[in-house]
Short mmCIF file of C-alpha atoms and ligand atoms in Angstrom, two decimals:
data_model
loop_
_atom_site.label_atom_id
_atom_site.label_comp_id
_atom_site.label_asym_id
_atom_site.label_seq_id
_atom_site.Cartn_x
_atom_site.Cartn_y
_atom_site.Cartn_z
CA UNK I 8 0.00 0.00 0.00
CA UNK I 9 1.10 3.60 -0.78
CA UNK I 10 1.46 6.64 1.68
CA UNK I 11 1.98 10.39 1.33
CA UNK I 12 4.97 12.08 2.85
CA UNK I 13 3.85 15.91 2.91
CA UNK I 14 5.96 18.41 3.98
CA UNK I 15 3.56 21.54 5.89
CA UNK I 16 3.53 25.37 5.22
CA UNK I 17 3.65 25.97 1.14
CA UNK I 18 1.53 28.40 0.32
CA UNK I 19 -0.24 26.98 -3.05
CA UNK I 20 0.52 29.14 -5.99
CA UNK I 21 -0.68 28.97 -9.69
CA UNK I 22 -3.18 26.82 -11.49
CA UNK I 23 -5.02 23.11 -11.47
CA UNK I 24 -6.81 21.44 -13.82
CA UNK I 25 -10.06 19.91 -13.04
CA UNK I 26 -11.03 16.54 -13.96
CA UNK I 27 -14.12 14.79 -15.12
CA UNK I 28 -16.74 13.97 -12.57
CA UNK I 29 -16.70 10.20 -11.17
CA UNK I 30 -19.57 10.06 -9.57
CA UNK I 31 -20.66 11.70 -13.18
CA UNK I 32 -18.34 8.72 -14.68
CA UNK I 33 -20.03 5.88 -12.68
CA UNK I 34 -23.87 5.90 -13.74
CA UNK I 35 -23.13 6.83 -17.23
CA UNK I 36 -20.53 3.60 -17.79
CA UNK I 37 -23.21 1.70 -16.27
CA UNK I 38 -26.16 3.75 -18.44
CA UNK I 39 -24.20 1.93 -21.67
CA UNK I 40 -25.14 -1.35 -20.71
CA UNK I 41 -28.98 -0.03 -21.71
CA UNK I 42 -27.56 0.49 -25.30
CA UNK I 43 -25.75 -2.10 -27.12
CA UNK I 44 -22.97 -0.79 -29.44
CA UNK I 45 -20.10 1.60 -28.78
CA UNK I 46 -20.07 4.49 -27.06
CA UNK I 47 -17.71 7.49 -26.08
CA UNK I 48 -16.73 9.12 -23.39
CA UNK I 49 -15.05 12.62 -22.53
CA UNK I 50 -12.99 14.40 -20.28
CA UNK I 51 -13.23 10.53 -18.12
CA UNK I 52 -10.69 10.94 -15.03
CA UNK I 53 -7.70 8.18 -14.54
CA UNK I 54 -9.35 6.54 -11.22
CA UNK I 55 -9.53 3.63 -9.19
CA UNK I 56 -13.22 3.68 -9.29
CA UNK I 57 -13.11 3.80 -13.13
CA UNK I 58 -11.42 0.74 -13.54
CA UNK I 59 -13.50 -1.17 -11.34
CA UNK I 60 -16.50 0.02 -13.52
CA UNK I 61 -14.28 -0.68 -16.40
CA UNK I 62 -13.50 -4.41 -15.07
CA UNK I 63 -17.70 -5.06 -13.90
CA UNK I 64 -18.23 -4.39 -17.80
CA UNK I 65 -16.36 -6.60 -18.98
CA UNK I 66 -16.66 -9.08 -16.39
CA UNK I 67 -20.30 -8.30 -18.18
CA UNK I 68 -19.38 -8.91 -21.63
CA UNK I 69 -18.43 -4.99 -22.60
CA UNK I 70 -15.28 -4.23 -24.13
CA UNK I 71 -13.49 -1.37 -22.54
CA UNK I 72 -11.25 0.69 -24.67
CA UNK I 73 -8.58 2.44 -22.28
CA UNK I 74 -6.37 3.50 -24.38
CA UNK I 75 -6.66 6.71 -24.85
CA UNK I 76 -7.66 7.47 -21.31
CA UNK I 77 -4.48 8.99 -20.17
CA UNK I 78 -3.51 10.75 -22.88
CA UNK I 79 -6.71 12.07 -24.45
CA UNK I 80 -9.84 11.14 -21.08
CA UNK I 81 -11.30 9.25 -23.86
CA UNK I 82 -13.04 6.13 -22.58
CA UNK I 83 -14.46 3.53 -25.13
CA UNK I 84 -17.41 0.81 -24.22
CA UNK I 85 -18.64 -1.69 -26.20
CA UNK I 86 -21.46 -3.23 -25.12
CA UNK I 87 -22.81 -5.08 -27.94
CA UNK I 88 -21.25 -8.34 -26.20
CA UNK I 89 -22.78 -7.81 -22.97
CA UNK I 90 -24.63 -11.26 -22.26
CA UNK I 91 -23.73 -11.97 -18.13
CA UNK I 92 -26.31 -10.39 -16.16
CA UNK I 93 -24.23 -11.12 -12.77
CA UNK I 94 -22.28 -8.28 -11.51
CA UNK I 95 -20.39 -10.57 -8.84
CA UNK I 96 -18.86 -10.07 -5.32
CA UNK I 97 -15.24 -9.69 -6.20
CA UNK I 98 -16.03 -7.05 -8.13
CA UNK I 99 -18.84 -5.13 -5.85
CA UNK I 100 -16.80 -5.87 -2.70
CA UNK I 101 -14.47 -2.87 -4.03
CA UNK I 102 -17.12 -0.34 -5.09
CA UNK I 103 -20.14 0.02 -3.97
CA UNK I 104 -21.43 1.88 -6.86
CA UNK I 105 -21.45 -0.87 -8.49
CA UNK I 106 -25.41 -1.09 -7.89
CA UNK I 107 -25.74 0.99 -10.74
CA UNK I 108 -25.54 -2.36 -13.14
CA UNK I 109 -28.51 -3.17 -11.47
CA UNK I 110 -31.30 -0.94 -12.92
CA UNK I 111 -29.66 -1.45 -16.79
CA UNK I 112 -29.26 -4.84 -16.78
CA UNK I 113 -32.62 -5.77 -15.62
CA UNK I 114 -33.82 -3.12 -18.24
CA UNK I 115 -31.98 -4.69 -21.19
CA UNK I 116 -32.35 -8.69 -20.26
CA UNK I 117 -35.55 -8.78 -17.37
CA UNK I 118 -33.15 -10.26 -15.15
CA UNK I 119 -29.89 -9.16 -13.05
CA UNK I 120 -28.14 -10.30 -10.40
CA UNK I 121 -25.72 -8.24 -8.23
CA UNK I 122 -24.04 -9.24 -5.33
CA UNK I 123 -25.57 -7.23 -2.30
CA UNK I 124 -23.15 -4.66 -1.68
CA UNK I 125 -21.80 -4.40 2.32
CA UNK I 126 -21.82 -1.44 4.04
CA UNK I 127 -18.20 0.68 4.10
CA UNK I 128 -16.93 3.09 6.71
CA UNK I 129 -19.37 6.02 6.53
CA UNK I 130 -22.01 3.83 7.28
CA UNK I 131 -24.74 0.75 6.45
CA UNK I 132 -25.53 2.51 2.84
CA UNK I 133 -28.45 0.18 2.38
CA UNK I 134 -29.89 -0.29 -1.19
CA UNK I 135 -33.37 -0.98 -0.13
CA UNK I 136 -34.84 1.95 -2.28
CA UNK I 137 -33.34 0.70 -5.41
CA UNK I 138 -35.16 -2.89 -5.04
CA UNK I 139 -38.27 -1.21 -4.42
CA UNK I 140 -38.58 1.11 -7.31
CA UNK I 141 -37.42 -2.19 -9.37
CA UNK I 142 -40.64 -3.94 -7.94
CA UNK I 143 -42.55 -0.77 -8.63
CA UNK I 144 -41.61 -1.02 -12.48
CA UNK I 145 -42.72 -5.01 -12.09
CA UNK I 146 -39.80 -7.10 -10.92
CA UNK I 147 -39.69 -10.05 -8.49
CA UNK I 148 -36.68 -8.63 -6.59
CA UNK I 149 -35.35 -11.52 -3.75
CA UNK I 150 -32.09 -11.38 -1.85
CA UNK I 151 -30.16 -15.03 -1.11
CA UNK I 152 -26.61 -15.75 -0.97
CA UNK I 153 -25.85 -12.60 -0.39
CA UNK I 154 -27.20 -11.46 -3.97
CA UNK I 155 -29.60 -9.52 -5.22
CA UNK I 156 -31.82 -11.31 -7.99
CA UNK I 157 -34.52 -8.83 -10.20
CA UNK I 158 -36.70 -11.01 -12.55
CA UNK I 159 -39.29 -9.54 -14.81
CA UNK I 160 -42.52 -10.68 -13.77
CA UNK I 161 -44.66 -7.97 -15.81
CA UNK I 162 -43.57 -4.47 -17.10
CA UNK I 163 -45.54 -1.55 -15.75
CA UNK I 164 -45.43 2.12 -15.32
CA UNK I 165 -45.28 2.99 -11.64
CA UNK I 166 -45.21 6.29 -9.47
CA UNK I 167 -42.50 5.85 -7.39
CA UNK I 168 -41.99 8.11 -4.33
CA UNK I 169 -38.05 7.90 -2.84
CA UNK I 170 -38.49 7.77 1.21
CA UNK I 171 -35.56 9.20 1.34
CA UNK I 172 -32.93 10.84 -1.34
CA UNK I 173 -30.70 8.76 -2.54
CA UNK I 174 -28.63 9.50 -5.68
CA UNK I 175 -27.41 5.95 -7.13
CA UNK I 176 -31.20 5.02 -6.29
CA UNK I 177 -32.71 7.99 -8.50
CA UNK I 178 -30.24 6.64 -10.86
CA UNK I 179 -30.63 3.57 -10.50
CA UNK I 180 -34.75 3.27 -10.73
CA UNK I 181 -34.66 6.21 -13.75
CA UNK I 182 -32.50 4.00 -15.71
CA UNK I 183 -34.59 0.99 -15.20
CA UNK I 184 -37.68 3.04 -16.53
CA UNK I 185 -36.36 3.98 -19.84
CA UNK I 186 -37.25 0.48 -21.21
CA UNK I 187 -40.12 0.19 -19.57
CA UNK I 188 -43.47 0.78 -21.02
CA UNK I 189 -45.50 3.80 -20.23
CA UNK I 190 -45.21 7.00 -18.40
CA UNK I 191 -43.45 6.22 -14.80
CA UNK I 192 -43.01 8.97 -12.38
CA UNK I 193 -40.39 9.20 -9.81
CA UNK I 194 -40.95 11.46 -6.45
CA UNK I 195 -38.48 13.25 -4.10
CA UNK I 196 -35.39 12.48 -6.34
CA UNK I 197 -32.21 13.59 -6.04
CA UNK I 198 -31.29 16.80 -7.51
CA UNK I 199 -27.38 16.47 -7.85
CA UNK I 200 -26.20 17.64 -10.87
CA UNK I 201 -24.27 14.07 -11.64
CA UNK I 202 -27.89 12.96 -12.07
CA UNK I 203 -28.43 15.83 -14.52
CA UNK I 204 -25.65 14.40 -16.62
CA UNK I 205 -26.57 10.95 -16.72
CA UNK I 206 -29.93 11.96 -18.01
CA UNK I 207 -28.54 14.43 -20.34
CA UNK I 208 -26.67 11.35 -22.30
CA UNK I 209 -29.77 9.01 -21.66
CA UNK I 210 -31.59 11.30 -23.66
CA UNK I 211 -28.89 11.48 -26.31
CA UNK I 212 -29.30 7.69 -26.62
CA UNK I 213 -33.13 8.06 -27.34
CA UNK I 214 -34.57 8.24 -23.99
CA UNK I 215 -37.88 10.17 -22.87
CA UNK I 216 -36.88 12.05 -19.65
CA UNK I 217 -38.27 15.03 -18.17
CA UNK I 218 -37.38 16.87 -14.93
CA UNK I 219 -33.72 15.88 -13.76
CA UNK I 220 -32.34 17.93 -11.51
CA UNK I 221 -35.68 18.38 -9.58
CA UNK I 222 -37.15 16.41 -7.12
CA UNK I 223 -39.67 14.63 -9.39
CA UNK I 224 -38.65 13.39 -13.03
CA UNK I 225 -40.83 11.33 -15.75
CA UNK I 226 -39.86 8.94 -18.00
CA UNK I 227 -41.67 7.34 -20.51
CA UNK I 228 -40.37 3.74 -21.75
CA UNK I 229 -39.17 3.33 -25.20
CA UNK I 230 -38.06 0.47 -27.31
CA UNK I 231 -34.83 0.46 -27.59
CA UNK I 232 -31.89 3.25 -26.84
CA UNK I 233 -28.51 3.65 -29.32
CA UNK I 234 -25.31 4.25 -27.99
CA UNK I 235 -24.05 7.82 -28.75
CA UNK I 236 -20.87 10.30 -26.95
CA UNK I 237 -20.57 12.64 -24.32
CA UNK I 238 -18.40 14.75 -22.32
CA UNK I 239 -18.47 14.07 -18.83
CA UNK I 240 -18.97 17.20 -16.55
CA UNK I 241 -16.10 18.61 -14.01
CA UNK I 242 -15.77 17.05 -10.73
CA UNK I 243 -17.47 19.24 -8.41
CA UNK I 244 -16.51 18.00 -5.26
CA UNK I 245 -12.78 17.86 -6.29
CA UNK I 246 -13.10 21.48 -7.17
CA UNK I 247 -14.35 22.19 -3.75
CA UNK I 248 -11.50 19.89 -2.38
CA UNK I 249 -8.85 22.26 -4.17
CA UNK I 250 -10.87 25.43 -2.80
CA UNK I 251 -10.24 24.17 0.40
CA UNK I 252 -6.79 23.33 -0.43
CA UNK I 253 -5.97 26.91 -1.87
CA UNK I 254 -7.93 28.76 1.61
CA UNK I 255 -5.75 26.55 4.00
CA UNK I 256 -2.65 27.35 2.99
CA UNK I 257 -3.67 30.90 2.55
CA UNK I 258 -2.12 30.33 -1.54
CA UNK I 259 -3.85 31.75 -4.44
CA UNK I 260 -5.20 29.25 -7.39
CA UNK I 261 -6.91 28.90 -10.37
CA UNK I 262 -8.96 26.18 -10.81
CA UNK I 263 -9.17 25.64 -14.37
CA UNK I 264 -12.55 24.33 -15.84
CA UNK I 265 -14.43 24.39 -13.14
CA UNK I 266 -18.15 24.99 -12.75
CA UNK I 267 -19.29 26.88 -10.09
CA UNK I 268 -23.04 26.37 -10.36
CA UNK I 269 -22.42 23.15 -9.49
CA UNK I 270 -21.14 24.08 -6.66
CA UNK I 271 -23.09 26.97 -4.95
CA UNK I 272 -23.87 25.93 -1.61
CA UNK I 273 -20.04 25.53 -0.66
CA UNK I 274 -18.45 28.52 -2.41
CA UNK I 275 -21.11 30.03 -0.40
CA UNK I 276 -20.27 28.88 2.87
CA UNK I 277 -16.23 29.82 1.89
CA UNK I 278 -17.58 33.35 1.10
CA UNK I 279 -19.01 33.02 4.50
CA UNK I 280 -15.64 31.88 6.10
CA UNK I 281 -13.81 34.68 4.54
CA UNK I 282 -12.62 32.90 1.61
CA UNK I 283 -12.38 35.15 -1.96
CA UNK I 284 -13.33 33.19 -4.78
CA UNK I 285 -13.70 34.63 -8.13
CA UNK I 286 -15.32 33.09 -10.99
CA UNK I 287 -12.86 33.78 -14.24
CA UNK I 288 -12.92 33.55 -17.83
CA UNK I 289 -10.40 29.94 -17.54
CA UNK I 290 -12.61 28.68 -14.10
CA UNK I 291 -12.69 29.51 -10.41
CA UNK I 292 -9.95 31.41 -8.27
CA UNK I 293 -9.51 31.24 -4.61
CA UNK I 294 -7.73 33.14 -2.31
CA UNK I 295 -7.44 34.97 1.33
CA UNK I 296 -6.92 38.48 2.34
CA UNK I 297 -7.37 38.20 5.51
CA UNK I 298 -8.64 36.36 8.92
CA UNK I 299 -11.15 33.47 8.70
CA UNK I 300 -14.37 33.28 10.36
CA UNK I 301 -15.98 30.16 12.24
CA UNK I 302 -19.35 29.02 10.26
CA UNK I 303 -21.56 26.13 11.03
CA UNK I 304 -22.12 23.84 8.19
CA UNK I 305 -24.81 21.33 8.01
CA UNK I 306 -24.93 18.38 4.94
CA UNK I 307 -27.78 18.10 3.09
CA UNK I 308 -29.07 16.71 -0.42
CA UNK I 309 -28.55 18.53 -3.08
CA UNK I 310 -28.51 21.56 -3.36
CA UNK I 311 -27.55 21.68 0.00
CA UNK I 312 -24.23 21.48 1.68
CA UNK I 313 -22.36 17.99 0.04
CA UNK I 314 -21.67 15.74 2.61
CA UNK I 315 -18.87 14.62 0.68
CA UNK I 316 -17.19 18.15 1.03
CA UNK I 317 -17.59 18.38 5.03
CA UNK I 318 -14.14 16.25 5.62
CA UNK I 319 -12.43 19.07 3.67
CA UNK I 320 -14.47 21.63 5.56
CA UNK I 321 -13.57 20.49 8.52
CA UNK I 322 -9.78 20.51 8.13
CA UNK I 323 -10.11 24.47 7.07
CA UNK I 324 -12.38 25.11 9.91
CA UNK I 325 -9.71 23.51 13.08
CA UNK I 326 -7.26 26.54 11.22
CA UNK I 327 -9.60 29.26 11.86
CA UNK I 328 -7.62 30.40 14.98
CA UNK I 329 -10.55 31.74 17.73
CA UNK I 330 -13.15 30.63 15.28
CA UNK I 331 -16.25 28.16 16.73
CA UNK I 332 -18.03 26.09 13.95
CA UNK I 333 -20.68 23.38 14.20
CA UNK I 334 -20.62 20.47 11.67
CA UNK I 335 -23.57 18.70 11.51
CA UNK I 336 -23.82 15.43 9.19
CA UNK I 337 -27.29 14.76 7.83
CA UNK I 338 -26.87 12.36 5.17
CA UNK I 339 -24.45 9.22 6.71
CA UNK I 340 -23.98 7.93 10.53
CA UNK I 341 -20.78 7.62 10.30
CA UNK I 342 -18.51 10.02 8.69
CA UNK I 343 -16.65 11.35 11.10
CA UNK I 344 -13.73 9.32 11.18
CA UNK I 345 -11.61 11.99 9.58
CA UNK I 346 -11.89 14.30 12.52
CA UNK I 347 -10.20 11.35 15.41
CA UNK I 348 -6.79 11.69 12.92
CA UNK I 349 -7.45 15.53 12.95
CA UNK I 350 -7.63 15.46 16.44
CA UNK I 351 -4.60 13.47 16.62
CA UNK I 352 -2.69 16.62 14.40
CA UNK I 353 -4.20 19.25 17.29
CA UNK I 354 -7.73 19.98 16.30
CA UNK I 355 -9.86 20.55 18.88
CA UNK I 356 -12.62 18.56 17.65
CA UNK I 357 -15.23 17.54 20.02
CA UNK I 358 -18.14 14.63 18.36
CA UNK I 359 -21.57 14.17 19.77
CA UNK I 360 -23.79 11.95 17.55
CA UNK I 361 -24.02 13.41 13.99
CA UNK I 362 -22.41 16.99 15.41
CA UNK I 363 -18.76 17.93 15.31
CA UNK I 364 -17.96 21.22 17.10
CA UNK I 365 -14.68 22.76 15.78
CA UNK I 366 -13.30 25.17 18.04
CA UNK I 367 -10.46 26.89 15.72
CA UNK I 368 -6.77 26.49 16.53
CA UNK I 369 -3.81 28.68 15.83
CA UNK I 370 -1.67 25.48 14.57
CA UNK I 371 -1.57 22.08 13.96
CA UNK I 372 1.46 19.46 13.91
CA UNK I 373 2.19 17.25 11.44
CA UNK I 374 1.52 13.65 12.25
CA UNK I 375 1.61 10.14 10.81
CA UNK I 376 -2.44 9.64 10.15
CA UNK I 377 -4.64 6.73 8.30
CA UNK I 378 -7.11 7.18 5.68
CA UNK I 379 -10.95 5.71 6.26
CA UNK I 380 -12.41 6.08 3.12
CA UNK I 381 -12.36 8.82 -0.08
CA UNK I 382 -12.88 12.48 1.47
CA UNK I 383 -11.77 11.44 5.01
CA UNK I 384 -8.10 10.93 3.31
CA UNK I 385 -8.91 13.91 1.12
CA UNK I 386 -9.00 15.74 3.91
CA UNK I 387 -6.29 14.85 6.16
CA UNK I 388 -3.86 15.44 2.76
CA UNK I 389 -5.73 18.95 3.35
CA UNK I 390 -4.49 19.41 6.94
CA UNK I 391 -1.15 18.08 6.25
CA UNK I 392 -0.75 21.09 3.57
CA UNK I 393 -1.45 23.34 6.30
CA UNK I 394 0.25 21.44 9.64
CA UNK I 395 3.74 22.33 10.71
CA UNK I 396 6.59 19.57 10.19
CA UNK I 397 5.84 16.74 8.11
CA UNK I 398 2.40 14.63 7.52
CA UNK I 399 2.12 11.08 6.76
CA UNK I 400 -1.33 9.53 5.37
CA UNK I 401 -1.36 5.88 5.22
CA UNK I 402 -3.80 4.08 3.20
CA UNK I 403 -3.88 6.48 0.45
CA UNK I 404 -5.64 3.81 -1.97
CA UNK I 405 -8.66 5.27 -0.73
CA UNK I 406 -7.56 8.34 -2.41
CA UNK I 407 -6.75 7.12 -5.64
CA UNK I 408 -10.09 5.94 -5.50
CA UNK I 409 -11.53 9.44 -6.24
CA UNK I 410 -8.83 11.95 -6.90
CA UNK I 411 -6.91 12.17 -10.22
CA UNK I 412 -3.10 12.49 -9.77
CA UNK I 413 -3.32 14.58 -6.39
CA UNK I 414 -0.15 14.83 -5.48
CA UNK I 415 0.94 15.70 -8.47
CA UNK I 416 -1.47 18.67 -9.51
CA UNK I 417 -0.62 19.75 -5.61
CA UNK I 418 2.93 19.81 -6.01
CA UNK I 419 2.85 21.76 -9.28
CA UNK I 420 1.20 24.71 -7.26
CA UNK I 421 3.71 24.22 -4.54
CA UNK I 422 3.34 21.58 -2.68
CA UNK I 423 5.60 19.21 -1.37
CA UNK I 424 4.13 15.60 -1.46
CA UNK I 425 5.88 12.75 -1.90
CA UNK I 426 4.14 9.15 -2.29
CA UNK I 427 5.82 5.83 -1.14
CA UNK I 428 5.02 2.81 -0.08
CA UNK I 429 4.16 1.42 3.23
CA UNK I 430 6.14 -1.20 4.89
C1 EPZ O 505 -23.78 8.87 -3.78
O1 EPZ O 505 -23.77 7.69 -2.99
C2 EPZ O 505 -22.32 9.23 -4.02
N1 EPZ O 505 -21.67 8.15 -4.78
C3 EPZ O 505 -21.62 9.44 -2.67
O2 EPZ O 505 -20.29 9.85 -2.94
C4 EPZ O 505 -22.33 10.57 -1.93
O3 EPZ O 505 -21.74 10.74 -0.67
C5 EPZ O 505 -23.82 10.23 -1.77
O4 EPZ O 505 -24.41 9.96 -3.06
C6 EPZ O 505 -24.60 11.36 -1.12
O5 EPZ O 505 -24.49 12.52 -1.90
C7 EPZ O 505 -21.90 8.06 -6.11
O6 EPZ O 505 -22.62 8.86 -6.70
C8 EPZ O 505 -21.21 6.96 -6.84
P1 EPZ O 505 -27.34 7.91 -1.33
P2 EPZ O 505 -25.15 6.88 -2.74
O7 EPZ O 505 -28.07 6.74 -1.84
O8 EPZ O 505 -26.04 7.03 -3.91
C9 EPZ O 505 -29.65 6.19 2.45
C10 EPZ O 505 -17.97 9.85 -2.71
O9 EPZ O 505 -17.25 10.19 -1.77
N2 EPZ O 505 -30.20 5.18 1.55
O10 EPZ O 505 -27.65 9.27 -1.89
O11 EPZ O 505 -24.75 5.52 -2.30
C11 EPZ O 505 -28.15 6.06 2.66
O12 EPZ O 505 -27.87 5.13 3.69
C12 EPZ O 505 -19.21 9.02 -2.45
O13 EPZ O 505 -17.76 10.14 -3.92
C13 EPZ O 505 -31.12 4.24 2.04
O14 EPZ O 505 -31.45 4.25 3.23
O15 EPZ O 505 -25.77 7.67 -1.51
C14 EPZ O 505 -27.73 7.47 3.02
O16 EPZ O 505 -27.97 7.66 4.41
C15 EPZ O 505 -19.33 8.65 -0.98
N3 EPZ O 505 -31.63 3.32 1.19
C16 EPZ O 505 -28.71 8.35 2.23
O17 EPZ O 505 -29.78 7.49 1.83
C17 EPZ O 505 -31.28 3.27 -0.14
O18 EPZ O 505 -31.79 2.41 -0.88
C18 EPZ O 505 -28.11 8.95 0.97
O19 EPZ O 505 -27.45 7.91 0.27
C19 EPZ O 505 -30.34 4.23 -0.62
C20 EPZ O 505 -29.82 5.17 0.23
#
């Protein structure tokens, strides 16, 4: 396993490129399985995550083209061949987004199994929404062996209200209904703008969607769907990662291609932290000019606060020297892990339940700290940028996971982040 060796107190300096989204990436790889034939994808981020969809595909019968992934984000799928409709544990062990096979294969064939994904370190992450708009459309949905099997029984229009808002669920279930007769309607969906995308190419492929990106979207079943191209959008929540990283270190950067409608609700609560940002011809810049304010932040759907941007917020927020901020985490039980290794640098960090209060602190020392999961690691590379001395983050697969090249596009605007492995 890898680790990163960062060396505290660069100010960050000059620009970095944004990536493609991957939690864009995800439910459109898995949206090509509705359309056999080959299809194109843009502006598709080197990750972890991406080759796991990449290897489920095939595992499926796709044909992945990676080729010209590094050098040009261009991401091939062929999914004439697709005949499997297993997506099996090995495979969904390592990503839980995985799920997203689900709704297309039972769309294309009647019948899917995927292994029931476990629950990871932010919490349970139960599916139980997804298997209940599939039964809504008209499938027999069972769970044995630790798999989930969907079998057509009849093919119906449903209305299909989401107890609560989940986004691979909205994706999921509106996937499923594109091949299924009639006008369904789907109720208190999620609004994030990943789902927005994956809808924008469904429709490119032939679909009949209305309303993504509100809370209730209709889709009325066609025939068939043809596979087409499109260019993923920017990675949102990487973009707010590297606002964070440019306000912690008190740097100035341009974030180049960024969009920052997508991303309201947190350049809003930097604004109210004290943080400049600037939207520019070439994307977003950050920087400070002057003292930091404490500001509570509280995760919501979208377009809320992202819970996957409160690790990084709460890394800024332990800097804000006299500052008091409440955290509150609304979406997952458990994803506060980040803040024990925080604590462990000199945050004073005090949990109770699904509340972190962050009382600010002048500085924090550099520590050897472990990873949990994607923003958790995210944000403790965060800290380290900012701690005195030198920072070491174990476990840094889970970064790779989600972030394209980090050290590298950090240490081009100053950094100094080494990776090597763990022994
Ligand atoms: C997506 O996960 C993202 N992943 C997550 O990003 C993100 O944190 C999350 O949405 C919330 O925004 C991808 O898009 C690939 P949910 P998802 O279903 O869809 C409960 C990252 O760091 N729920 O919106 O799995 C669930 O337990 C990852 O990039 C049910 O109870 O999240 C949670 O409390 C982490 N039953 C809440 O809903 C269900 O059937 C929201 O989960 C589904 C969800």
């Amino acid at each position: 396993m890898d680790k990163l060796i960062i060396e505290g107190g660069h100010r960050l300096e000059g620009e970095i490129e944004i990536s493609g989204a991957k939690n864009a990436a995800l439910p459109l790889m898995a949206s090509t399985i509705l359309a056999p034939g080959k299809h194109l994808l843009e502006n598709v981020a080197n990750l972890r995550d991406i080759d796991t969809m990449c290897e489920l595909l095939e595992e499926l019968g796709a044909k992945a083209d990676r080729s010209k992934l590094d050098s040009g984000k261009i991401l091939g799928i062929d999914t004439t061949g697709v005949q499997s409709k297993r997506a099996p544990y090995e495979l969904v062990k390592t990503m839980r987004a995985s799920i997203l096979a689900l709704g297309p294969l039972y769309a294309r064939f009647g019948c899917a199994e995927v292994s029931f994904p476990g629950g990871c370190a932010i919490g349970a992450r139960p599916v139980d929404l997804h298997l209940k708009g599939l039964e809504m459309l008209g499938a027999k949905v069972s769970v044995e062996h630790g798999y989930i099997y969907a079998q057509k029984q009849e093919s119906h229009p449903s209305e299909i209200t989401f107890d609560i808002v989940t986004v691979t669920g909205t994706e999921n279930v509106m996937m499923a209904a594109t091949l299924t007769p009639g006008k369904t309607v789907l109720l208190n969906c999620a609004q994030e703008p990943e789902v927005v995308d994956l809808a924008e190419y469904l429709l490119k492929m032939g679909a009949k969607i209305k309303g993504a990106g509100t809370d209730r979207i209709e889709i009325t079943g066609v025939e068939t769907l043809s596979p087409k191209s499109h260019r993923i959008m920017p990675d949102r929540i990487e973009t707010g990662t590297y606002l964070v990283a440019g306000a912690i270190t008190g740097g100035d950067l341009l974030l180049r291609n960024a969009h920052p409608n997508d991303l309201e609700s947190v350049i809003a609560k930097l604004h109210e932290a004290g943080v400049r940002i600037e939207e520019t011809g070439q994307g977003l810049r950050v920087w400070r000019d002057g003292k930091l304010r404490g500001v509570d932040v509280r995760t919501a759907p979208y377009p809320g606060f992202p819970t996957d941007m409160q690790a990084q917020m709460m890394a800024l927020l332990s800097l804000v020297e006299g500052g008091v901020s409440m955290i509150t985490e609304t979406i997952f039980e458990n994803r506060f892990l980040h803040a024990l290794e925080l604590q462990r640098m000199g945050a004073n960090i005090k949990l109770e339940g699904n509340r972190a209060l962050v009382t600010g602190v002048k500085k924090i020392s550099g520590a050897t700290v472990m990873a949990t999961d994607l923003r958790a690691s995210a944000s403790l590379v965060l800290a380290g940028l900012a701690a005195e001395n030198t920072t070491e983050v174990s476990r840094v697969y889970h970064l790779d996971r989600g972030y394209e090249r980090m050290e590298e596009k950090l240490n081009a605007a100053g950094a100094r982040i080494r990776r090597a492995k763990e022994l």
